PDB file of C-alpha atoms in Angstrom:
ATOM      1  CA  MET A   1      23.043 -10.729  10.385  1.00  0.00           C
ATOM      2  CA  LYS A   2      22.577 -12.708   7.152  1.00  0.00           C
ATOM      3  CA  GLU A   3      22.222 -10.789   3.906  1.00  0.00           C
ATOM      4  CA  MET A   4      18.486 -11.566   3.506  1.00  0.00           C
ATOM      5  CA  GLU A   5      17.778 -10.634   7.114  1.00  0.00           C
ATOM      6  CA  LYS A   6      19.654  -7.382   6.621  1.00  0.00           C
ATOM      7  CA  THR A   7      17.476  -6.601   3.589  1.00  0.00           C
ATOM      8  CA  LEU A   8      14.358  -7.481   5.581  1.00  0.00           C
ATOM      9  CA  PHE A   9      15.499  -5.254   8.445  1.00  0.00           C
ATOM     10  CA  ASN A  10      16.378  -2.308   6.197  1.00  0.00           C
ATOM     11  CA  THR A  11      13.153  -2.494   4.190  1.00  0.00           C
ATOM     12  CA  THR A  12      11.007  -2.743   7.328  1.00  0.00           C
ATOM     13  CA  LYS A  13      12.847   0.217   8.858  1.00  0.00           C
ATOM     14  CA  THR A  14      12.537   2.325   5.702  1.00  0.00           C
ATOM     15  CA  ILE A  15       8.800   1.703   5.348  1.00  0.00           C
ATOM     16  CA  LEU A  16       7.998   2.257   9.028  1.00  0.00           C
ATOM     17  CA  GLU A  17       9.931   5.510   8.978  1.00  0.00           C
ATOM     18  CA  GLY A  18       8.703   6.704   5.581  1.00  0.00           C
ATOM     19  CA  ALA A  19       5.050   5.728   5.816  1.00  0.00           C
ATOM     20  CA  ALA A  20       4.371   5.946   9.536  1.00  0.00           C
ATOM     21  CA  PHE A  21       7.101   8.207  10.976  1.00  0.00           C
ATOM     22  CA  ALA A  22       7.924   5.394  13.410  1.00  0.00           C
ATOM     23  CA  PHE A  23      11.648   5.166  14.071  1.00  0.00           C
ATOM     24  CA  ALA A  24      13.335   1.810  14.202  1.00  0.00           C
ATOM     25  CA  GLU A  25      16.648   0.371  15.343  1.00  0.00           C
ATOM     26  CA  PRO A  26      17.925  -3.162  15.899  1.00  0.00           C
ATOM     27  CA  PHE A  27      16.227  -4.872  18.841  1.00  0.00           C
ATOM     28  CA  GLU A  28      18.706  -5.441  21.601  1.00  0.00           C
ATOM     29  CA  GLY A  29      16.739  -7.628  23.967  1.00  0.00           C
ATOM     30  CA  GLY A  30      14.414  -6.872  26.826  1.00  0.00           C
ATOM     31  CA  ASN A  31      10.770  -7.657  27.153  1.00  0.00           C
ATOM     32  CA  GLU A  32       9.170  -4.905  25.135  1.00  0.00           C
ATOM     33  CA  GLY A  33       6.857  -7.046  23.067  1.00  0.00           C
ATOM     34  CA  GLY A  34       4.206  -7.253  25.745  1.00  0.00           C
ATOM     35  CA  ASP A  35       1.909 -10.168  26.472  1.00  0.00           C
ATOM     36  CA  ALA A  36       0.750 -12.206  23.507  1.00  0.00           C
ATOM     37  CA  PRO A  37      -2.809 -10.800  23.575  1.00  0.00           C
ATOM     38  CA  ARG A  38      -1.388  -7.304  23.117  1.00  0.00           C
ATOM     39  CA  ARG A  39       0.521  -8.283  20.007  1.00  0.00           C
ATOM     40  CA  LEU A  40      -1.094  -7.824  16.623  1.00  0.00           C
ATOM     41  CA  CYS A  41      -0.016 -10.010  13.730  1.00  0.00           C
ATOM     42  CA  ALA A  42      -0.644  -9.768  10.015  1.00  0.00           C
ATOM     43  CA  SER A  43       0.514 -11.712   7.000  1.00  0.00           C
ATOM     44  CA  VAL A  44       0.582 -11.179   3.265  1.00  0.00           C
ATOM     45  CA  GLY A  45       1.135 -13.863   0.654  1.00  0.00           C
ATOM     46  CA  PHE A  46       2.822 -13.386  -2.703  1.00  0.00           C
ATOM     47  CA  GLU A  47       3.344 -15.429  -5.835  1.00  0.00           C
ATOM     48  CA  GLY A  48       5.777 -14.985  -8.673  1.00  0.00           C
ATOM     49  CA  PRO A  49       9.237 -16.284  -9.617  1.00  0.00           C
ATOM     50  CA  PHE A  50       9.222 -17.460  -5.994  1.00  0.00           C
ATOM     51  CA  SER A  51       6.310 -17.550  -3.569  1.00  0.00           C
ATOM     52  CA  GLY A  52       5.881 -17.079   0.114  1.00  0.00           C
ATOM     53  CA  VAL A  53       4.459 -15.170   3.025  1.00  0.00           C
ATOM     54  CA  LEU A  54       5.622 -12.081   4.861  1.00  0.00           C
ATOM     55  CA  THR A  55       4.458 -11.489   8.434  1.00  0.00           C
ATOM     56  CA  ILE A  56       4.683  -8.742  11.017  1.00  0.00           C
ATOM     57  CA  VAL A  57       4.114  -8.813  14.764  1.00  0.00           C
ATOM     58  CA  ALA A  58       3.851  -5.566  16.689  1.00  0.00           C
ATOM     59  CA  HIS A  59       2.542  -4.358  20.027  1.00  0.00           C
ATOM     60  CA  GLU A  60      -0.959  -2.934  19.782  1.00  0.00           C
ATOM     61  CA  GLU A  61       0.179   0.414  21.220  1.00  0.00           C
ATOM     62  CA  LEU A  62       2.743   0.721  18.440  1.00  0.00           C
ATOM     63  CA  VAL A  63       0.102  -0.179  15.863  1.00  0.00           C
ATOM     64  CA  ARG A  64      -2.114   2.584  17.255  1.00  0.00           C
ATOM     65  CA  LEU A  65       0.791   5.027  16.974  1.00  0.00           C
ATOM     66  CA  ILE A  66       1.436   3.922  13.378  1.00  0.00           C
ATOM     67  CA  ALA A  67      -2.241   4.404  12.481  1.00  0.00           C
ATOM     68  CA  ALA A  68      -2.340   7.841  14.125  1.00  0.00           C
ATOM     69  CA  ASN A  69       0.799   8.944  12.298  1.00  0.00           C
ATOM     70  CA  MET A  70      -0.441   7.663   8.958  1.00  0.00           C
ATOM     71  CA  LEU A  71      -3.799   9.365   9.421  1.00  0.00           C
ATOM     72  CA  GLY A  72      -2.206  12.568  10.720  1.00  0.00           C
ATOM     73  CA  THR A  73      -4.260  12.565  13.893  1.00  0.00           C
ATOM     74  CA  GLU A  74      -4.022  11.832  17.631  1.00  0.00           C
ATOM     75  CA  GLU A  75      -3.971   8.317  19.071  1.00  0.00           C
ATOM     76  CA  SER A  76      -7.129   9.179  21.015  1.00  0.00           C
ATOM     77  CA  ASP A  77      -9.058   9.782  17.778  1.00  0.00           C
ATOM     78  CA  PRO A  78     -11.754   7.051  17.459  1.00  0.00           C
ATOM     79  CA  GLU A  79     -10.775   6.651  13.781  1.00  0.00           C
ATOM     80  CA  VAL A  80      -7.362   5.399  14.927  1.00  0.00           C
ATOM     81  CA  GLN A  81      -8.864   2.551  16.935  1.00  0.00           C
ATOM     82  CA  LYS A  82     -11.103   1.652  13.988  1.00  0.00           C
ATOM     83  CA  LYS A  83      -8.322   1.679  11.415  1.00  0.00           C
ATOM     84  CA  SER A  84      -5.321   0.345  13.386  1.00  0.00           C
ATOM     85  CA  ARG A  85      -5.402  -3.147  11.924  1.00  0.00           C
ATOM     86  CA  ASP A  86      -5.879  -1.778   8.435  1.00  0.00           C
ATOM     87  CA  ALA A  87      -2.818   0.434   8.977  1.00  0.00           C
ATOM     88  CA  LEU A  88      -0.700  -2.541  10.070  1.00  0.00           C
ATOM     89  CA  GLY A  89      -1.821  -4.516   7.005  1.00  0.00           C
ATOM     90  CA  GLU A  90      -1.008  -1.626   4.711  1.00  0.00           C
ATOM     91  CA  VAL A  91       2.448  -1.160   6.235  1.00  0.00           C
ATOM     92  CA  LEU A  92       3.071  -4.879   5.733  1.00  0.00           C
ATOM     93  CA  ASN A  93       1.859  -4.626   2.143  1.00  0.00           C
ATOM     94  CA  MET A  94       4.325  -1.796   1.496  1.00  0.00           C
ATOM     95  CA  ILE A  95       7.171  -3.748   3.116  1.00  0.00           C
ATOM     96  CA  CYS A  96       6.299  -6.747   0.940  1.00  0.00           C
ATOM     97  CA  GLY A  97       6.196  -4.853  -2.370  1.00  0.00           C
ATOM     98  CA  ASN A  98       9.426  -3.023  -1.674  1.00  0.00           C
ATOM     99  CA  LEU A  99      11.161  -6.113  -0.276  1.00  0.00           C
ATOM    100  CA  LEU A 100      10.372  -8.165  -3.382  1.00  0.00           C
ATOM    101  CA  THR A 101      11.909  -5.460  -5.559  1.00  0.00           C
ATOM    102  CA  GLU A 102      14.967  -5.387  -3.295  1.00  0.00           C
ATOM    103  CA  ILE A 103      15.355  -9.157  -3.564  1.00  0.00           C
ATOM    104  CA  ALA A 104      14.351  -9.823  -7.179  1.00  0.00           C
ATOM    105  CA  GLY A 105      14.790  -6.461  -8.928  1.00  0.00           C
ATOM    106  CA  ALA A 106      12.216  -4.498 -10.931  1.00  0.00           C
ATOM    107  CA  LYS A 107      11.755  -6.963 -13.791  1.00  0.00           C
ATOM    108  CA  PRO A 108       9.858  -9.925 -12.282  1.00  0.00           C
ATOM    109  CA  GLU A 109       6.117  -9.705 -11.706  1.00  0.00           C
ATOM    110  CA  PHE A 110       4.669 -10.752  -8.371  1.00  0.00           C
ATOM    111  CA  ALA A 111       1.028 -10.989  -7.358  1.00  0.00           C
ATOM    112  CA  ILE A 112       0.685  -9.731  -3.805  1.00  0.00           C
ATOM    113  CA  ASN A 113      -2.459 -10.798  -1.947  1.00  0.00           C
ATOM    114  CA  ALA A 114      -4.468  -8.655   0.427  1.00  0.00           C
ATOM    115  CA  PRO A 115      -3.006  -8.654   3.963  1.00  0.00           C
ATOM    116  CA  ILE A 116      -4.813 -10.759   6.551  1.00  0.00           C
ATOM    117  CA  GLU A 117      -4.856 -10.550  10.322  1.00  0.00           C
ATOM    118  CA  LEU A 118      -3.510 -13.514  12.306  1.00  0.00           C
ATOM    119  CA  ASP A 119      -3.723 -14.304  15.975  1.00  0.00           C
ATOM    120  CA  TYR A 120      -0.423 -14.879  17.724  1.00  0.00           C
ATOM    121  CA  GLY A 121      -0.996 -18.632  17.961  1.00  0.00           C
ATOM    122  CA  GLU A 122      -1.547 -18.885  14.199  1.00  0.00           C
ATOM    123  CA  TYR A 123       1.588 -16.857  13.667  1.00  0.00           C
ATOM    124  CA  GLN A 124       3.671 -19.232  15.797  1.00  0.00           C
ATOM    125  CA  ARG A 125       2.093 -22.282  14.118  1.00  0.00           C
ATOM    126  CA  MET A 126       2.924 -20.878  10.701  1.00  0.00           C
ATOM    127  CA  PHE A 127       6.625 -21.277  11.437  1.00  0.00           C
ATOM    128  CA  SER A 128       6.382 -24.744  12.941  1.00  0.00           C
ATOM    129  CA  ASP A 129       4.159 -25.953  10.060  1.00  0.00           C
ATOM    130  CA  HIS A 130       6.533 -24.587   7.451  1.00  0.00           C
ATOM    131  CA  TYR A 131       9.762 -25.648   9.085  1.00  0.00           C
ATOM    132  CA  LYS A 132      11.059 -26.991   5.765  1.00  0.00           C
ATOM    133  CA  ASP A 133      10.634 -23.635   4.030  1.00  0.00           C
ATOM    134  CA  LEU A 134      13.257 -20.944   4.005  1.00  0.00           C
ATOM    135  CA  ALA A 135      12.544 -18.535   6.818  1.00  0.00           C
ATOM    136  CA  TYR A 136      14.166 -15.246   7.638  1.00  0.00           C
ATOM    137  CA  ARG A 137      13.297 -13.125  10.650  1.00  0.00           C
ATOM    138  CA  THR A 138      14.361  -9.751  11.900  1.00  0.00           C
ATOM    139  CA  LYS A 139      13.594  -7.997  15.164  1.00  0.00           C
ATOM    140  CA  LEU A 140      13.448  -4.260  15.505  1.00  0.00           C
ATOM    141  CA  SER A 141      12.834  -1.850  18.310  1.00  0.00           C
ATOM    142  CA  VAL A 142      10.276   0.556  16.860  1.00  0.00           C
ATOM    143  CA  GLU A 143       9.638   3.575  19.048  1.00  0.00           C
ATOM    144  CA  GLY A 144      10.775   1.282  21.881  1.00  0.00           C
ATOM    145  CA  TYR A 145       8.413  -1.587  21.011  1.00  0.00           C
ATOM    146  CA  GLU A 146       9.699  -5.011  19.982  1.00  0.00           C
ATOM    147  CA  THR A 147       8.573  -5.695  16.424  1.00  0.00           C
ATOM    148  CA  GLU A 148       9.283  -8.682  14.222  1.00  0.00           C
ATOM    149  CA  THR A 149       8.992  -9.210  10.503  1.00  0.00           C
ATOM    150  CA  ALA A 150       9.502 -12.633   8.985  1.00  0.00           C
ATOM    151  CA  LEU A 151       9.706 -13.937   5.453  1.00  0.00           C
ATOM    152  CA  LEU A 152       8.827 -17.501   4.492  1.00  0.00           C
ATOM    153  CA  ILE A 153       9.813 -18.579   1.007  1.00  0.00           C
ATOM    154  CA  SER A 154       7.918 -21.686   0.051  1.00  0.00           C
ATOM    155  CA  GLY A 155       8.493 -22.343  -3.620  1.00  0.00           C
ATOM    156  CA  GLY A 156       9.407 -21.175  -7.053  1.00  0.00           C
TER     157      GLY A 156
ATOM    158  CA  MET B   1     -13.681  24.169 -12.981  1.00  0.00           C
ATOM    159  CA  ALA B   2     -13.724  21.615 -10.151  1.00  0.00           C
ATOM    160  CA  PHE B   3     -12.549  18.056 -10.747  1.00  0.00           C
ATOM    161  CA  ASN B   4     -14.192  14.879  -9.505  1.00  0.00           C
ATOM    162  CA  ILE B   5     -11.651  12.311  -8.351  1.00  0.00           C
ATOM    163  CA  LEU B   6     -12.109   8.613  -7.600  1.00  0.00           C
ATOM    164  CA  VAL B   7      -9.764   6.958  -5.077  1.00  0.00           C
ATOM    165  CA  VAL B   8      -9.624   3.155  -5.327  1.00  0.00           C
ATOM    166  CA  ASP B   9      -7.797   1.265  -2.584  1.00  0.00           C
ATOM    167  CA  ASP B  10      -8.817  -1.568  -0.287  1.00  0.00           C
ATOM    168  CA  SER B  11      -7.164   0.203   2.651  1.00  0.00           C
ATOM    169  CA  GLU B  12      -9.326   2.794   4.393  1.00  0.00           C
ATOM    170  CA  VAL B  13      -6.168   4.350   5.806  1.00  0.00           C
ATOM    171  CA  ILE B  14      -4.691   4.886   2.359  1.00  0.00           C
ATOM    172  CA  ARG B  15      -8.001   6.261   1.031  1.00  0.00           C
ATOM    173  CA  SER B  16      -8.038   8.732   3.957  1.00  0.00           C
ATOM    174  CA  ILE B  17      -4.427   9.808   3.345  1.00  0.00           C
ATOM    175  CA  ILE B  18      -4.974  10.293  -0.387  1.00  0.00           C
ATOM    176  CA  SER B  19      -8.257  12.173   0.117  1.00  0.00           C
ATOM    177  CA  ARG B  20      -6.627  14.467   2.666  1.00  0.00           C
ATOM    178  CA  THR B  21      -3.714  15.079   0.303  1.00  0.00           C
ATOM    179  CA  ILE B  22      -6.071  15.920  -2.555  1.00  0.00           C
ATOM    180  CA  ASN B  23      -7.945  18.403  -0.369  1.00  0.00           C
ATOM    181  CA  MET B  24      -4.665  20.086   0.578  1.00  0.00           C
ATOM    182  CA  SER B  25      -3.254  20.044  -2.954  1.00  0.00           C
ATOM    183  CA  GLY B  26      -4.713  23.315  -4.154  1.00  0.00           C
ATOM    184  CA  VAL B  27      -6.369  21.543  -7.095  1.00  0.00           C
ATOM    185  CA  PRO B  28     -10.003  22.637  -7.453  1.00  0.00           C
ATOM    186  CA  VAL B  29     -11.885  19.548  -6.326  1.00  0.00           C
ATOM    187  CA  GLY B  30     -15.584  18.868  -6.704  1.00  0.00           C
ATOM    188  CA  GLU B  31     -16.304  15.441  -5.239  1.00  0.00           C
ATOM    189  CA  ILE B  32     -13.860  12.812  -4.002  1.00  0.00           C
ATOM    190  CA  TYR B  33     -15.386   9.366  -4.475  1.00  0.00           C
ATOM    191  CA  ALA B  34     -13.989   6.238  -2.833  1.00  0.00           C
ATOM    192  CA  ALA B  35     -14.061   2.558  -3.736  1.00  0.00           C
ATOM    193  CA  GLY B  36     -12.523  -0.472  -2.008  1.00  0.00           C
ATOM    194  CA  ASN B  37     -11.862  -2.520  -5.155  1.00  0.00           C
ATOM    195  CA  GLY B  38     -12.089  -2.445  -8.945  1.00  0.00           C
ATOM    196  CA  GLU B  39     -15.666  -3.684  -9.076  1.00  0.00           C
ATOM    197  CA  GLN B  40     -16.908  -0.932  -6.765  1.00  0.00           C
ATOM    198  CA  ALA B  41     -14.879   1.578  -8.765  1.00  0.00           C
ATOM    199  CA  LEU B  42     -16.519   0.581 -12.054  1.00  0.00           C
ATOM    200  CA  LYS B  43     -19.940   1.109 -10.451  1.00  0.00           C
ATOM    201  CA  VAL B  44     -18.908   4.607  -9.338  1.00  0.00           C
ATOM    202  CA  LEU B  45     -17.500   5.317 -12.810  1.00  0.00           C
ATOM    203  CA  GLY B  46     -20.723   4.092 -14.410  1.00  0.00           C
ATOM    204  CA  GLY B  47     -22.895   6.478 -12.415  1.00  0.00           C
ATOM    205  CA  ASN B  48     -20.821   9.618 -11.991  1.00  0.00           C
ATOM    206  CA  TRP B  49     -18.664  12.033 -13.936  1.00  0.00           C
ATOM    207  CA  ILE B  50     -15.059  11.321 -12.900  1.00  0.00           C
ATOM    208  CA  ASP B  51     -12.062  13.348 -14.109  1.00  0.00           C
ATOM    209  CA  LEU B  52      -9.256  11.315 -12.547  1.00  0.00           C
ATOM    210  CA  VAL B  53      -8.846   7.853 -11.031  1.00  0.00           C
ATOM    211  CA  LEU B  54      -6.184   7.136  -8.408  1.00  0.00           C
ATOM    212  CA  ALA B  55      -5.983   3.365  -8.005  1.00  0.00           C
ATOM    213  CA  ASP B  56      -4.089   0.657  -6.187  1.00  0.00           C
ATOM    214  CA  ILE B  57      -3.204  -2.594  -7.958  1.00  0.00           C
ATOM    215  CA  ASN B  58      -3.480  -5.308  -5.318  1.00  0.00           C
ATOM    216  CA  MET B  59      -7.086  -5.399  -4.154  1.00  0.00           C
ATOM    217  CA  PRO B  60      -9.562  -8.177  -3.402  1.00  0.00           C
ATOM    218  CA  VAL B  61     -12.609  -8.951  -5.627  1.00  0.00           C
ATOM    219  CA  MET B  62     -11.271  -7.083  -8.657  1.00  0.00           C
ATOM    220  CA  ASP B  63      -7.700  -5.832  -8.736  1.00  0.00           C
ATOM    221  CA  GLY B  64      -6.428  -2.655 -10.353  1.00  0.00           C
ATOM    222  CA  VAL B  65      -5.156  -4.387 -13.489  1.00  0.00           C
ATOM    223  CA  ALA B  66      -8.579  -5.935 -14.219  1.00  0.00           C
ATOM    224  CA  MET B  67     -10.250  -2.593 -13.492  1.00  0.00           C
ATOM    225  CA  ILE B  68      -7.929  -0.762 -15.902  1.00  0.00           C
ATOM    226  CA  ASP B  69      -8.605  -3.468 -18.530  1.00  0.00           C
ATOM    227  CA  LYS B  70     -12.368  -2.880 -18.178  1.00  0.00           C
ATOM    228  CA  MET B  71     -11.917   0.890 -18.357  1.00  0.00           C
ATOM    229  CA  HIS B  72      -9.743   0.484 -21.446  1.00  0.00           C
ATOM    230  CA  GLU B  73     -12.543  -1.451 -23.191  1.00  0.00           C
ATOM    231  CA  ASP B  74     -15.139   1.255 -22.486  1.00  0.00           C
ATOM    232  CA  GLU B  75     -15.398   4.175 -24.890  1.00  0.00           C
ATOM    233  CA  VAL B  76     -16.052   6.811 -22.209  1.00  0.00           C
ATOM    234  CA  MET B  77     -13.950   5.392 -19.358  1.00  0.00           C
ATOM    235  CA  SER B  78     -10.925   4.845 -21.592  1.00  0.00           C
ATOM    236  CA  HIS B  79     -10.433   8.629 -21.720  1.00  0.00           C
ATOM    237  CA  ILE B  80     -10.235   9.052 -17.947  1.00  0.00           C
ATOM    238  CA  PRO B  81      -6.629   9.496 -16.766  1.00  0.00           C
ATOM    239  CA  ILE B  82      -5.461   6.900 -14.249  1.00  0.00           C
ATOM    240  CA  VAL B  83      -2.717   7.227 -11.663  1.00  0.00           C
ATOM    241  CA  VAL B  84      -1.580   3.972 -10.115  1.00  0.00           C
ATOM    242  CA  ILE B  85      -0.520   4.219  -6.463  1.00  0.00           C
ATOM    243  CA  SER B  86       0.905   0.888  -5.423  1.00  0.00           C
ATOM    244  CA  THR B  87       3.641  -1.088  -3.734  1.00  0.00           C
ATOM    245  CA  GLU B  88       4.111  -2.851  -7.073  1.00  0.00           C
ATOM    246  CA  GLY B  89       7.539  -2.358  -8.530  1.00  0.00           C
ATOM    247  CA  SER B  90       7.422  -4.529 -11.640  1.00  0.00           C
ATOM    248  CA  ALA B  91       8.590  -2.550 -14.650  1.00  0.00           C
ATOM    249  CA  SER B  92       6.873  -4.895 -17.117  1.00  0.00           C
ATOM    250  CA  LYS B  93       3.511  -4.607 -15.340  1.00  0.00           C
ATOM    251  CA  MET B  94       3.793  -0.815 -15.320  1.00  0.00           C
ATOM    252  CA  GLU B  95       4.607  -0.823 -19.022  1.00  0.00           C
ATOM    253  CA  LYS B  96       1.469  -2.851 -19.761  1.00  0.00           C
ATOM    254  CA  LEU B  97      -0.636  -0.485 -17.667  1.00  0.00           C
ATOM    255  CA  ARG B  98       0.824   2.527 -19.464  1.00  0.00           C
ATOM    256  CA  SER B  99      -0.422   1.099 -22.751  1.00  0.00           C
ATOM    257  CA  LYS B 100      -3.910   0.897 -21.255  1.00  0.00           C
ATOM    258  CA  GLY B 101      -4.251   4.440 -20.009  1.00  0.00           C
ATOM    259  CA  MET B 102      -2.114   4.743 -16.880  1.00  0.00           C
ATOM    260  CA  LYS B 103      -0.735   8.292 -16.910  1.00  0.00           C
ATOM    261  CA  ALA B 104       1.534   8.081 -13.883  1.00  0.00           C
ATOM    262  CA  PHE B 105       2.750   5.742 -11.198  1.00  0.00           C
ATOM    263  CA  VAL B 106       3.420   6.601  -7.560  1.00  0.00           C
ATOM    264  CA  ARG B 107       5.098   3.981  -5.430  1.00  0.00           C
ATOM    265  CA  LYS B 108       4.021   3.386  -1.834  1.00  0.00           C
ATOM    266  CA  PRO B 109       5.120   4.704   0.558  1.00  0.00           C
ATOM    267  CA  PHE B 110       4.515   8.111  -0.986  1.00  0.00           C
ATOM    268  CA  THR B 111       4.850  11.657   0.225  1.00  0.00           C
ATOM    269  CA  PRO B 112       1.845  13.994   0.030  1.00  0.00           C
ATOM    270  CA  GLU B 113       3.964  16.143  -2.301  1.00  0.00           C
ATOM    271  CA  ALA B 114       4.332  13.268  -4.779  1.00  0.00           C
ATOM    272  CA  ILE B 115       0.549  12.834  -4.964  1.00  0.00           C
ATOM    273  CA  ARG B 116      -0.036  16.577  -5.172  1.00  0.00           C
ATOM    274  CA  ASP B 117       2.481  17.013  -8.003  1.00  0.00           C
ATOM    275  CA  VAL B 118       1.063  14.144 -10.049  1.00  0.00           C
ATOM    276  CA  ILE B 119      -2.525  15.357  -9.658  1.00  0.00           C
ATOM    277  CA  SER B 120      -1.585  18.936 -10.475  1.00  0.00           C
ATOM    278  CA  ASN B 121       0.379  17.884 -13.556  1.00  0.00           C
ATOM    279  CA  ILE B 122      -2.309  15.612 -14.953  1.00  0.00           C
ATOM    280  CA  LEU B 123      -5.281  17.819 -14.231  1.00  0.00           C
ATOM    281  CA  GLY B 124      -3.325  20.880 -15.337  1.00  0.00           C
ATOM    282  CA  GLU B 125      -2.570  19.194 -18.664  1.00  0.00           C
ATOM    283  CA  TRP B 126      -6.187  18.100 -18.946  1.00  0.00           C
ATOM    284  CA  GLU B 127      -7.416  21.641 -18.371  1.00  0.00           C
ATOM    285  CA  ASN B 128      -4.940  23.072 -20.879  1.00  0.00           C
ATOM    286  CA  ASP B 129      -5.877  20.406 -23.381  1.00  0.00           C
ATOM    287  CA  ASN B 130      -9.556  21.209 -23.092  1.00  0.00           C
ATOM    288  CA  GLU B 131      -8.803  24.911 -23.561  1.00  0.00           C
ATOM    289  CA  GLY B 132      -6.957  24.060 -26.758  1.00  0.00           C
ATOM    290  CA  ASN B 133      -3.553  24.877 -25.273  1.00  0.00           C
ATOM    291  CA  GLY B 134      -2.417  21.339 -24.617  1.00  0.00           C
ATOM    292  CA  GLU B 135      -0.136  19.256 -26.748  1.00  0.00           C
ATOM    293  CA  ASP B 136      -1.082  15.612 -26.730  1.00  0.00           C
ATOM    294  CA  ALA B 137      -1.798  14.962 -23.083  1.00  0.00           C
ATOM    295  CA  PHE B 138      -4.638  12.518 -23.787  1.00  0.00           C
TER     296      PHE B 138
END
């Protein structure tokens, strides 16, 4: 695993465990991601000494679990369904803020945008459209669900 | 004395977590107000008595830095203690916010204990200060 991908993996793992009590380990293959329609994707852009986008893709059942854990309630709680996507965006936001500090240190200032939801097609297009940018990806098995975070660095 | 607290974050999940933590903190709480961005927060601040603001930085419409700037310019709002709860890690940005009234910073992800301790410390100091026992909390 390259150094940047290791940092991406470790930061994602730390945030998922610390914020959502969802335990992560390296993904070792299999078909745990589920069909594309059951995957939820989010992205967050940032600007600063370098700019880019961070994305996450996770199975919707995992996202529901994350939301339930963050809210301290059961997955069957209607609030969980309502706030699942918000929870995924917030987890991504936390990964982004902490990742930028890991990469660039505490001195530089970054502006981090609000997270946005993507459909899986948009997510895949993002990588083909930005093939010339630096891209790093890491796959994790989070509570048994395949999860991917990816960092695109586009300038700066 | 019960304190009114304003929670400013664009994430409903984070607002729920912080509100729940405040309710469990043991701090005497009157009302917990919520706002999804700085602009909404300023409206709440303009119409209600607020003792403490807990605010994120990165929010749409008006971010936390712009909100703190506006509060800093206002004679009444500039005295309200602000705790920033954010993923932001920039030391220089935090230093600027400190000069404009930020009393504490909690980095996301946070533990409920971290929020509870910060609230208790700030509101405890505020209470002592108003009883004439404080040093120079505000």
